[in-house]
Amino acid sequence: CEMLKNFSMMGIGSSKGNKEGLVTVTDMDAIERSNLNRQFLFRPSDVGSLKSEAASKAAKRINPDFKVVHHSHRVGSETENIYNDGFWNSLNAVVTALDNVQARLYLDN
């Protein structure tokens, strides 16, 4: 979420001016109360919501020109129909904030 906030503030993925960009974020987890003290984008009213959706909405409030798409899928072999070669090849950059070893190993391959 910190990276999403920073991307929004820096204009990465912004539609302003000549820029054409898009940020795609995915997280299948829901916000827990324990997330609130360390996640700048989340508010108490977000508890129970999908992290990817709440973070995307908050980042757009910071920068209305920020173009972001949120998903709620795990990145792995079970979602290769979503995150396929076409998806990966359409990206200019990949930034991860993974908190599990399986997903890190999958993306490293």
Coordinates of N, CA, C and O in Angstrom, one line a residue:
C1 N 0.8 -1.2 0.0 CA 0.0 0.0 0.0 C 0.8 1.3 0.0 O 0.5 2.3 -0.6
E2 N 2.0 1.2 0.7 CA 2.9 2.3 0.7 C 3.3 2.7 -0.7 O 3.4 3.8 -1.1
M3 N 3.6 1.6 -1.5 CA 4.1 1.9 -2.9 C 2.9 2.4 -3.7 O 3.2 3.3 -4.6
L4 N 1.7 2.0 -3.5 CA 0.6 2.5 -4.3 C 0.4 3.9 -4.0 O 0.1 4.8 -4.9
K5 N 0.5 4.3 -2.7 CA 0.4 5.7 -2.3 C 1.5 6.5 -3.0 O 1.2 7.6 -3.5
N6 N 2.7 6.0 -3.0 CA 3.8 6.8 -3.6 C 3.6 6.9 -5.1 O 3.9 8.0 -5.7
F7 N 3.2 5.8 -5.8 CA 2.9 5.9 -7.2 C 1.9 7.0 -7.5 O 2.0 7.8 -8.4
S8 N 0.8 7.0 -6.7 CA -0.2 8.0 -6.9 C 0.3 9.4 -6.7 O 0.1 10.3 -7.5
M9 N 1.1 9.6 -5.7 CA 1.7 10.9 -5.4 C 2.7 11.4 -6.5 O 2.8 12.6 -6.8
M10 N 3.4 10.4 -7.1 CA 4.4 10.8 -8.1 C 3.8 10.9 -9.5 O 4.5 11.3 -10.4
G11 N 2.6 10.5 -9.6 CA 1.9 10.6 -10.9 C 2.2 9.3 -11.8 O 1.8 9.4 -13.0
I12 N 2.8 8.3 -11.3 CA 2.9 7.0 -12.0 C 1.5 6.5 -12.3 O 0.7 6.4 -11.4
G13 N 1.3 6.1 -13.5 CA -0.1 5.6 -13.8 C -1.1 6.7 -14.0 O -2.3 6.5 -14.0
S14 N -0.6 7.9 -14.1 CA -1.5 9.1 -14.2 C -2.0 9.3 -15.7 O -1.2 9.0 -16.6
S15 N -3.1 9.8 -15.8 CA -3.7 10.1 -17.1 C -3.6 11.6 -17.4 O -4.1 12.0 -18.4
K16 N -2.9 12.3 -16.6 CA -2.7 13.7 -16.8 C -1.7 14.1 -17.9 O -0.7 13.5 -18.0
G17 N -2.1 15.1 -18.7 CA -1.2 15.5 -19.8 C -1.0 14.4 -20.8 O -2.0 13.8 -21.2
N18 N 0.2 14.2 -21.3 CA 0.4 13.2 -22.4 C 0.6 11.8 -21.8 O 0.8 10.9 -22.5
K19 N 0.7 11.7 -20.5 CA 0.9 10.4 -19.9 C -0.2 9.5 -20.1 O -1.4 9.8 -19.9
E20 N 0.2 8.3 -20.4 CA -0.8 7.2 -20.5 C -0.2 6.1 -19.6 O 0.8 5.6 -19.9
G21 N -0.9 5.8 -18.5 CA -0.4 4.8 -17.6 C -1.5 4.1 -16.9 O -2.7 4.5 -17.0
L22 N -1.1 3.0 -16.3 CA -2.1 2.2 -15.6 C -1.3 1.4 -14.6 O -0.3 0.8 -14.9
V23 N -1.8 1.3 -13.4 CA -1.2 0.5 -12.3 C -2.2 -0.6 -12.0 O -3.4 -0.3 -11.9
T24 N -1.8 -1.8 -12.0 CA -2.6 -3.0 -11.6 C -2.1 -3.5 -10.3 O -0.9 -3.7 -10.1
V25 N -3.0 -3.6 -9.3 CA -2.7 -4.1 -8.0 C -3.6 -5.3 -7.7 O -4.8 -5.3 -8.1
T26 N -3.0 -6.3 -7.1 CA -3.8 -7.5 -6.7 C -3.5 -7.9 -5.2 O -2.3 -7.8 -4.8
D27 N -4.5 -8.2 -4.5 CA -4.3 -8.7 -3.1 C -5.6 -9.3 -2.8 O -6.7 -8.7 -2.9
M28 N -5.6 -10.6 -2.3 CA -6.8 -11.3 -2.0 C -7.2 -11.2 -0.6 O -8.2 -11.7 -0.2
D29 N -6.4 -10.5 0.2 CA -6.6 -10.3 1.6 C -7.6 -9.2 1.9 O -7.7 -8.2 1.2
A30 N -8.3 -9.4 3.0 CA -9.2 -8.3 3.6 C -8.5 -7.5 4.7 O -7.6 -8.1 5.3
I31 N -8.9 -6.3 4.8 CA -8.3 -5.4 5.8 C -8.7 -5.9 7.2 O -9.9 -6.1 7.5
E32 N -7.7 -6.0 8.1 CA -8.0 -6.3 9.5 C -7.6 -5.1 10.3 O -6.8 -4.2 9.9
R33 N -8.2 -5.0 11.5 CA -7.9 -3.9 12.4 C -6.4 -3.7 12.6 O -5.9 -2.6 12.7
S34 N -5.7 -4.8 12.7 CA -4.3 -4.7 12.9 C -3.5 -4.0 11.8 O -2.4 -3.6 12.0
N35 N -4.1 -3.9 10.6 CA -3.5 -3.3 9.5 C -3.5 -1.8 9.6 O -2.7 -1.1 9.0
L36 N -4.4 -1.2 10.4 CA -4.6 0.2 10.4 C -3.4 1.0 11.0 O -3.2 2.1 10.5
N37 N -2.6 0.4 11.9 CA -1.5 1.2 12.5 C -0.3 1.2 11.5 O 0.6 2.0 11.8
R38 N -0.3 0.4 10.5 CA 0.9 0.4 9.6 C 0.6 0.7 8.1 O 1.5 0.7 7.3
Q39 N -0.7 0.9 7.8 CA -1.1 1.1 6.4 C -1.7 2.5 6.3 O -2.9 2.7 6.7
F40 N -1.0 3.4 5.7 CA -1.5 4.8 5.5 C -2.8 4.9 4.8 O -3.6 5.8 5.1
L41 N -3.1 4.1 3.9 CA -4.3 4.2 3.0 C -5.6 3.7 3.7 O -6.6 4.0 3.2
F42 N -5.5 2.9 4.7 CA -6.7 2.3 5.3 C -7.2 3.1 6.5 O -6.5 3.7 7.3
R43 N -8.5 3.1 6.6 CA -9.2 3.7 7.7 C -10.1 2.7 8.4 O -10.4 1.6 7.9
P44 N -10.5 3.0 9.6 CA -11.4 2.0 10.4 C -12.6 1.6 9.6 O -13.0 0.4 9.7
S45 N -13.1 2.4 8.8 CA -14.3 2.0 8.0 C -14.0 1.0 6.9 O -14.9 0.4 6.3
D46 N -12.7 0.8 6.6 CA -12.2 -0.2 5.6 C -12.1 -1.6 6.1 O -11.9 -2.5 5.3
V47 N -12.2 -1.8 7.4 CA -12.0 -3.1 8.0 C -13.0 -4.0 7.4 O -14.2 -3.7 7.3
G48 N -12.5 -5.2 6.9 CA -13.3 -6.2 6.2 C -13.4 -6.0 4.7 O -13.8 -7.0 4.0
S49 N -13.0 -4.9 4.2 CA -12.9 -4.7 2.7 C -11.7 -5.3 2.2 O -10.7 -5.5 2.9
L50 N -11.7 -5.5 0.8 CA -10.5 -6.0 0.2 C -9.4 -5.0 0.2 O -9.7 -3.8 -0.1
K51 N -8.2 -5.4 0.5 CA -7.1 -4.4 0.6 C -6.9 -3.8 -0.8 O -6.7 -2.5 -0.8
S52 N -6.9 -4.5 -1.9 CA -6.6 -4.0 -3.2 C -7.7 -2.9 -3.6 O -7.3 -1.9 -4.1
E53 N -8.9 -3.2 -3.3 CA -10.0 -2.2 -3.6 C -9.9 -0.9 -2.7 O -9.9 0.2 -3.3
A54 N -9.7 -1.1 -1.4 CA -9.7 0.0 -0.5 C -8.4 0.9 -0.8 O -8.5 2.1 -0.9
A55 N -7.3 0.2 -1.1 CA -6.1 1.0 -1.4 C -6.2 1.7 -2.7 O -5.7 2.9 -2.8
S56 N -6.8 1.1 -3.7 CA -7.0 1.8 -5.0 C -7.8 3.0 -4.9 O -7.5 4.1 -5.4
K57 N -8.9 2.9 -4.1 CA -9.8 4.0 -3.9 C -9.1 5.2 -3.2 O -9.3 6.3 -3.5
A58 N -8.4 4.8 -2.2 CA -7.6 5.8 -1.4 C -6.6 6.5 -2.2 O -6.4 7.7 -2.2
A59 N -5.9 5.8 -3.1 CA -4.8 6.3 -3.9 C -5.5 7.3 -4.9 O -4.9 8.3 -5.3
K60 N -6.7 7.0 -5.4 CA -7.4 7.9 -6.4 C -7.9 9.1 -5.7 O -7.9 10.2 -6.3
R61 N -8.2 9.0 -4.4 CA -8.5 10.3 -3.7 C -7.3 11.2 -3.5 O -7.5 12.4 -3.6
I62 N -6.1 10.6 -3.4 CA -4.9 11.4 -3.3 C -4.6 12.1 -4.7 O -4.3 13.3 -4.8
N63 N -4.8 11.3 -5.8 CA -4.6 11.8 -7.1 C -5.7 11.3 -8.0 O -5.7 10.2 -8.5
P64 N -6.7 12.2 -8.3 CA -7.8 11.8 -9.1 C -7.4 11.3 -10.6 O -8.1 10.7 -11.2
D65 N -6.2 11.7 -11.0 CA -5.7 11.3 -12.4 C -5.0 10.0 -12.3 O -4.6 9.5 -13.4
F66 N -4.9 9.4 -11.2 CA -4.2 8.1 -11.0 C -5.1 7.0 -11.6 O -6.3 6.9 -11.2
K67 N -4.6 6.2 -12.5 CA -5.4 5.1 -13.1 C -4.9 3.8 -12.5 O -3.7 3.4 -12.7
V68 N -5.8 3.2 -11.8 CA -5.5 1.9 -11.1 C -6.6 0.9 -11.3 O -7.8 1.3 -11.3
V69 N -6.2 -0.3 -11.5 CA -7.2 -1.4 -11.6 C -6.8 -2.4 -10.4 O -5.7 -2.7 -10.2
H70 N -7.8 -2.8 -9.7 CA -7.6 -3.7 -8.6 C -8.1 -5.1 -8.9 O -9.2 -5.2 -9.5
H71 N -7.4 -6.1 -8.5 CA -7.8 -7.5 -8.6 C -7.8 -8.1 -7.2 O -7.1 -7.5 -6.3
S72 N -8.4 -9.2 -7.0 CA -8.4 -9.9 -5.7 C -7.9 -11.3 -5.9 O -8.4 -12.2 -5.2
H73 N -7.0 -11.5 -6.8 CA -6.5 -12.9 -7.1 C -5.1 -13.1 -6.6 O -4.2 -12.2 -6.7
R74 N -4.8 -14.3 -6.2 CA -3.4 -14.7 -5.8 C -2.7 -14.8 -7.1 O -3.2 -15.3 -8.1
V75 N -1.4 -14.4 -7.2 CA -0.6 -14.6 -8.3 C 0.1 -16.0 -8.2 O 0.8 -16.2 -7.2
G76 N -0.2 -16.9 -9.1 CA 0.4 -18.2 -9.1 C -0.1 -19.0 -10.2 O -0.9 -18.6 -11.1
S77 N 0.2 -20.3 -10.2 CA -0.1 -21.2 -11.3 C -1.7 -21.3 -11.5 O -2.2 -21.4 -12.6
E78 N -2.4 -21.2 -10.4 CA -3.9 -21.3 -10.5 C -4.5 -20.1 -11.1 O -5.7 -20.1 -11.5
T79 N -3.8 -19.0 -11.3 CA -4.4 -17.8 -12.0 C -3.7 -17.4 -13.3 O -3.7 -16.3 -13.7
E80 N -3.0 -18.4 -13.9 CA -2.3 -18.1 -15.1 C -3.3 -17.8 -16.3 O -2.9 -17.2 -17.3
N81 N -4.6 -18.1 -16.1 CA -5.6 -17.7 -17.1 C -5.8 -16.2 -17.0 O -6.2 -15.5 -17.9
I82 N -5.5 -15.6 -15.8 CA -5.6 -14.1 -15.7 C -4.3 -13.4 -15.9 O -4.1 -12.5 -16.7
Y83 N -3.3 -13.9 -15.2 CA -1.9 -13.4 -15.2 C -1.1 -14.2 -16.2 O -0.2 -15.0 -15.8
N84 N -1.5 -14.1 -17.5 CA -0.8 -14.9 -18.5 C 0.3 -14.1 -19.2 O 0.6 -13.0 -18.8
D85 N 0.8 -14.7 -20.2 CA 1.9 -14.0 -21.0 C 1.5 -12.7 -21.5 O 2.2 -11.7 -21.5
G86 N 0.2 -12.6 -22.0 CA -0.3 -11.3 -22.5 C -0.3 -10.3 -21.4 O 0.1 -9.1 -21.7
F87 N -0.7 -10.7 -20.2 CA -0.7 -9.7 -19.1 C 0.7 -9.2 -18.8 O 1.0 -8.0 -18.8
W88 N 1.6 -10.2 -18.6 CA 3.0 -9.8 -18.2 C 3.7 -9.0 -19.3 O 4.4 -8.1 -19.0
N89 N 3.5 -9.4 -20.5 CA 4.1 -8.7 -21.6 C 3.6 -7.3 -21.9 O 4.2 -6.4 -22.5
S90 N 2.4 -7.0 -21.3 CA 1.8 -5.6 -21.5 C 2.4 -4.6 -20.5 O 2.1 -3.5 -20.6
L91 N 3.1 -5.1 -19.5 CA 3.6 -4.3 -18.4 C 5.0 -3.7 -18.8 O 5.8 -4.3 -19.4
N92 N 5.2 -2.4 -18.3 CA 6.5 -1.8 -18.4 C 7.4 -2.1 -17.3 O 8.6 -2.0 -17.4
A93 N 6.8 -2.4 -16.1 CA 7.5 -2.7 -14.9 C 6.7 -3.5 -14.0 O 5.5 -3.5 -14.1
V94 N 7.3 -4.3 -13.1 CA 6.7 -5.1 -12.1 C 7.3 -4.7 -10.8 O 8.5 -4.8 -10.6
V95 N 6.5 -4.4 -9.8 CA 6.9 -4.1 -8.5 C 6.1 -5.0 -7.6 O 4.9 -5.0 -7.6
T96 N 6.8 -5.7 -6.7 CA 6.1 -6.6 -5.8 C 6.3 -6.2 -4.4 O 7.3 -5.6 -4.0
A97 N 5.3 -6.6 -3.6 CA 5.3 -6.4 -2.1 C 4.8 -7.6 -1.5 O 3.8 -7.6 -0.8
L98 N 5.3 -8.7 -1.9 CA 4.8 -10.0 -1.6 C 5.2 -10.4 -0.1 O 6.3 -10.2 0.3
D99 N 4.2 -11.0 0.6 CA 4.5 -11.4 1.9 C 4.5 -13.0 2.1 O 4.4 -13.4 3.2
N100 N 4.6 -13.7 1.0 CA 4.7 -15.1 1.1 C 5.7 -15.7 0.1 O 5.9 -15.2 -1.0
V101 N 6.4 -16.7 0.6 CA 7.5 -17.3 -0.2 C 7.0 -17.9 -1.5 O 7.7 -17.7 -2.5
Q102 N 5.9 -18.6 -1.5 CA 5.4 -19.2 -2.7 C 5.2 -18.2 -3.9 O 5.6 -18.5 -5.0
A103 N 4.6 -17.1 -3.6 CA 4.4 -16.1 -4.6 C 5.7 -15.5 -5.1 O 5.9 -15.3 -6.3
R104 N 6.6 -15.3 -4.2 CA 7.9 -14.8 -4.6 C 8.6 -15.7 -5.5 O 9.2 -15.3 -6.6
L105 N 8.6 -17.0 -5.2 CA 9.3 -18.0 -6.0 C 8.6 -18.1 -7.4 O 9.3 -18.3 -8.4
Y106 N 7.3 -18.1 -7.4 CA 6.5 -18.1 -8.6 C 6.9 -17.0 -9.6 O 7.2 -17.2 -10.7
L107 N 6.9 -15.8 -9.0 CA 7.3 -14.6 -9.9 C 8.7 -14.6 -10.3 O 9.0 -14.1 -11.4
D108 N 9.6 -15.2 -9.5 CA 11.0 -15.2 -9.9 C 11.2 -16.2 -11.0 O 12.2 -16.0 -11.8
N109 N 10.3 -17.1 -11.2 CA 10.4 -18.0 -12.4 C 9.8 -17.4 -13.6 O 10.0 -17.5 -14.7

